[in-house]
XYZ file of C-alpha atoms in Angstrom:
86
model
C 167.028 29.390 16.553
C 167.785 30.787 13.232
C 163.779 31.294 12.644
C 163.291 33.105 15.441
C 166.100 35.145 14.671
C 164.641 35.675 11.116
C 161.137 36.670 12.809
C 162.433 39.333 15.367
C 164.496 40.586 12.750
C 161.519 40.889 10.318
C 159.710 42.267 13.136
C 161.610 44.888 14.172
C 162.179 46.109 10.502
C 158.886 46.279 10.181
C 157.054 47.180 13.414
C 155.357 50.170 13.134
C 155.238 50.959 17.047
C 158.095 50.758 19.213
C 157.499 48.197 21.470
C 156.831 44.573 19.470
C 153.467 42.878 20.130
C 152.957 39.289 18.723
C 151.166 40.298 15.820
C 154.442 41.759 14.849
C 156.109 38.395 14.934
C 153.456 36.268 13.635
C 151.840 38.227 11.116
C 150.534 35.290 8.974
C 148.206 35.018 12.276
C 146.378 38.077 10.467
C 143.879 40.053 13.517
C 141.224 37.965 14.972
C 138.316 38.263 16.208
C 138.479 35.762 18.548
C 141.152 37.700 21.269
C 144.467 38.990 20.683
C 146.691 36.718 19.294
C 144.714 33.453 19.848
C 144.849 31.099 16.548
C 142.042 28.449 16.070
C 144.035 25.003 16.196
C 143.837 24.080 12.572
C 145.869 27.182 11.738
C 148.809 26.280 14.580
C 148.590 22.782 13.140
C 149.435 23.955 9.871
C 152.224 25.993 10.752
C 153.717 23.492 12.539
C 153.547 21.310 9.803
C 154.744 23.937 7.650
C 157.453 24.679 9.586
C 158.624 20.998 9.724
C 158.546 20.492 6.332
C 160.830 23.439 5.332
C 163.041 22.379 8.200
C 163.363 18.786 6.738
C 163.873 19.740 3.177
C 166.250 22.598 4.421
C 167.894 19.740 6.075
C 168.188 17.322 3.676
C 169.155 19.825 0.643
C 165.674 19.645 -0.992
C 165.799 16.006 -1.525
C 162.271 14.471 -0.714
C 162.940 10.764 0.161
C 165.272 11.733 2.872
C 163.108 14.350 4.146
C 160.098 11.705 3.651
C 162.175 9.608 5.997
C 163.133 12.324 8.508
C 159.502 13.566 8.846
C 157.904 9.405 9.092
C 155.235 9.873 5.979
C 155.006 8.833 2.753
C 155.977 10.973 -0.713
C 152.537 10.884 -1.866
C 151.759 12.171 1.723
C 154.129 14.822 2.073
C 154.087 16.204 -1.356
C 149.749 16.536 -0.699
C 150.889 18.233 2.387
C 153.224 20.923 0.405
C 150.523 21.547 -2.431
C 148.153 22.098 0.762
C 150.184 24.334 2.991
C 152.024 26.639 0.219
């Protein structure tokens, strides 16, 4: 909830139009080619992932074993996973 807060927020500050269109919420999207607001899989993926990861540690007060345990892989995995993803 709080995330979503965050992002309307963020959008809204920043919108330059006044009605919001999903490229205001999810600007890491970028514009595509492809169709409005349509991400190729590997990019939702990540995000997801992301998202997870920051809720887990956010969760857990940083500590990576516990969020390790929370998110079901292994150190080795998850720290790969933050060096990937940012």
């Amino acid at each position: 909830m709080r995330e979503l807060r965050n992002r309307v927020e963020r959008a809204v500050a920043l919108a330059r139009a006044p009605v919001l269109s999903a490229a205001d919420l999810f600007p890491e999207r970028g514009a595509r080619e492809d169709g409005p607001g349509f991400a190729r899989l590997a990019e939702v993926r990540e995000a997801a992932e992301r998202r997870q990861i920051l809720r887990a540690l956010e969760e857990t007060g940083g500590r990576m074993a516990e969020a390790t345990r929370l998110l079901g892989v292994s150190r080795s995995t998850l720290w790969e996973k933050m060096q990937r993803l940012g």
